[in-house]
Structures are given as structure tokens and as C-alpha cells.
Amino acid sequence: MHHKLFIIGAGAAGLMAAVVAKDLGIDTAILERNDRIGKKVLMTGDGRCNITNESTATGMDEGVALLRKYHSTQAEFPLGVLEQFGIRQTIDYFFMLGLPLTKLKEGMMYPMSLQAASVLDIFQLALEDREVPVYFNNKVVDVIVSTDHPRFTIVCQTETEERVVYTSEYLFLCAGGSAAPNTGSDGSGYTLAQRLGHSLIEPVPAIVQLRLQYPHMKALSGIKLQGKAHIAVNGEVVRSESGEIHFAEYGLSGPTILQLGREAAYHLAEGDSVTVTVDLMPGRSDEQLVDFLEMHWGIFGHRTVVESFIGILHKKLVPVLLKEAGIDQQPHMLCQDLSWKTKKKFYRLLKHWEFKVIDTNGFANAQTTAGGIDTTELVEGTLESKLVPGLYLAGEVMDVDGDFGGYNLQWAWSSGYVAAKSLAQQVAEGKNQ
Ligand SMILES: Cc1cc2nc3c(=O)[nH]c(=O)nc-3n(C[C@H](O)[C@H](O)[C@H](O)COP(=O)(O)OP(=O)(O)OC[C@H]3O[C@@H](n4cnc5c(N)ncnc54)[C@H](O)[C@@H]3O)c2cc1C
């Protein structure tokens, strides 16, 4: 079977690239190892699909504002893509496909139906309307490049272990990273790119939970609160985030913590000492907290310390804080009897509660991958390989990852769109024919 363009992977980037390429007149087909499109997209945003984030759509400087949400060894690399196809274009593009979006908290945009399945249904219709074939149950295991035509010979393994060969003039590698490998993106995209001569920046899990070494995690499990968290490497804070924090038996989760996962994963892999410090009272400075509790304990000196925290702290936190402060054996201690030394322990715990991070929850539980194919080997702004003419990369497979809040799907849409548009331009100009 021959098509002008084969796309490896019917995930977010591959689907966007296929629709755009076909609309720009390129005979396109997709090879997908699963028996359906977008298995991972279905899981996104808790089944609602957080497609993008409107909070960085700031008009003139949108690209620059958006760039701050991305990470890559080449920090500026995503800009050339985001400036061509950013948040506004994404919202308009989905509207044009028949999928109007709606905004929930913090600029996060979802399909109006709040169902990730709608995104896939719309892509399915778009592929059918444009007659873009998807060859399912085809895992690409090898790609052979020729200087003659056809340029690419793509070797696939089917469900029955049978080998099938496809050919094309152009190839898009949209096989994702290593996060959530049960959805199909198990890192095989890296192997294919490496076989074609590309280098890999060591991938680590990102947007991922933190595993802590702390004896009382079980007692804290289930607590959800608004706080601030700082991740420190060898004692130096490298990133801070505020918002929802969840306590679990293994450690910490919730949007604020997920955001810090990539830093923890990188530094743990390098053998550094990583800690996370939680601020349970982010609305008050250290001094304000001292003033507040001094006044509170002054007024309610006749109440027990446990009673004094009613309405201030989550009930499950109190026994653990008492243990940490060394007064758990005196549960009836009155506030008026608190020593200065014990009070100081409470102040420290409430603003600077430090935990040792021993691991993350790994690729199986991560939402994305930090690291990937080295972007210095791609042409900035077109995403074509500098090593293999006619090969383009899009999505998570390359060394670009975004923050929590819709920025990884945004990268998949933006890079898929730009790769397809760049190829169409190249074909129109008669280059690389
Ligand atoms: C639980 C979860 C929730 C998430 N929620 C959000 C969210 O709400 N918002 C957000 O922005 N991001 C979210 N993400 C991240 C986002 O889903 C990914 O970054 C994005 O899907 C990456 O798109 P992609 O096309 O590069 O890769 P993928 O979507 O992973 O697609 C890659 C495709 O390639 C196929 N494939 C892989 N190897 C081969 C091969 N050798 N041969 C043939 N096919 C192959 C795979 O089967 C897959 O279909 C979430 C991720 C997870 C795991």
C-alpha cells in the first residue's frame, strides 16, 4: 500500500496532522497499533479532555506568554510552532471541525459536552469526510529510508504477528512518548527515530505524583487542601506552585504537585536529594501566621490544642501535627499551656512542612514525558528532521513538555498542524520531491 504521506500514530498530534494535511491536498493515511483512534485522548482531563487553556491567550504576545508553559532543552524551540498555531487558532479550528469549546476554571477549555469521547467522534467524522484511511492494528517496527522513490518503506507488525509493508514519500512520526504506555505510546517512537539517526534526551515522567518517605502518610491520606508546594534539590528551591494538594498513602498528588513532578523525576534520576515543602497557610506570611495563632490561642487559651484547630485545619491533619510537635501523648493539653518551643514547631509545620521525595509514580501514572527526541535535530518552525528529509515529528515524541492545564494537548495540536502545513508548503514549492 502506498500513500504520499503516512502518519505513525492516531493520537492527538497524528489526528490533527492528518486532517490538516488532507485539507491541504496531500494523499494521507495513518498507521495505528491500536484498534481505535486516540486511546489516550479518551483518558484526558478526567474523561472530559482539557483541550487547551485560554488564560495565556493574551493577543499580541500570546506566543511568548504560552512559551512559559513549556519545557525543552532548547527553551525557545516551541515558540516557532506556537506562534503559527496557538490557542486562538486551536479554539477556532475545533469550532470549524464542529466541536465548540467551553471554559471551566483557570482558563481550562473542554468540549461543550465535557466528554473526551466527543473529541474522538469529531476526528472520526473529519477523517471519514476527507477519506483518510486509518490502518489499525499496525505497529510500526521499522522504517527504511531510500534515496530513490518511494522514499520510506514502513514495516509493520499486525495482531497476528504478520509483517506488512507500506511505502510513502513523506513520514510523520506522531507516536507519543512513554507516559501511560497502556494507551499505545510505549516509547517505540523513540526507537524508530533513533534508528533513523536521531538522538534521545533521556525521558522522565512528568505531570506525575510524588512518592514520599514519611511514616504517617496513611493517616493523612484523603486530605485535599489549597496550599503551596516548593520542590528543593540539594536544599535549593527549584520550583514553587500553588493550588490544590492531595495527600495519598504513597505521598502527594493534585494539580499543584503534578506540576512539580518533572523536576523531581529529573533530579532523582541524577541521584540528587529532593524534598517537597508544603505551606498549609499560603495566604499568610510567617509573621502573620504567628500573630494570628498567638491571638487565637490567647483568646481560646482554655480550649485544648486539638479544639483550637477546629475550622482552621482539616481534621485529619491535627493528630499528625500533634505527633510532629511532640504533644500527641497530651491530647488534652490546653492552649494556655503550650510552650514557646512547641508553638514554634507548629508555626514551622504549618508554613514549611518538609518531606523527603523518594520517587515519582512513574510512566504508568504520568500524564506526559519530559525529554524525548532532541529538538536541535529538527528545523525550528517546520518540525522536519535535519537528518532525514521528508520525515517530520509532532507531539510528545520530541523533547518538549507542557504544564498541567491543557498545554500538552495544545502542543500536540500545534505541532501536528505546523508539520502538516510545512509539508504542504514544501510540496507546493517542489522541494524534496
Ligand atoms: C491520564 C492522562 C490525562 C491527560 N490529560 C490531559 C489533559 O487534560 N490536557 C492535556 O493537555 N494533556 C493531557 N494529557 C497529556 C496528553 O494526552 C498527551 O500529551 C498527548 O495525548 C500527546 O499526544 P501525541 O499525539 O503526541 O501522543 P499520543 O496521544 O500518545 O498518541 C500516540 C499514538 O501513537 C500510537 N503508536 C505509538 N507507537 C506506535 C507504533 N510503533 N506504531 C503505530 N502506532 C504507534 C499510539 O497507540 C497512540 O495512538 C493527559 C495524559 C494522560 C495519560
XYZ file of C-alpha atoms in Angstrom, residues 13 38 40 71 74 103 123 150 174 208 214-215 242 272 305-306 332 339 345 365 391 397 432:
23
model
C -0.870 15.087 17.087
C -6.946 8.325 20.350
C -5.022 8.313 25.384
C 9.942 22.995 28.835
C 16.160 24.200 23.734
C -14.159 27.224 29.645
C -11.923 13.472 14.455
C 9.393 5.688 -2.699
C 3.482 11.079 15.954
C 3.222 12.892 37.912
C 7.065 9.695 55.661
C 5.735 7.303 58.323
C 0.092 26.964 44.460
C 20.168 14.355 43.890
C -4.927 22.490 71.261
C -6.989 19.987 69.229
C -5.982 17.384 76.405
C 5.390 26.173 75.468
C 7.135 23.677 65.896
C 0.819 7.056 36.120
C 10.491 12.994 7.972
C 7.751 12.250 20.918
C 12.403 17.293 -1.614
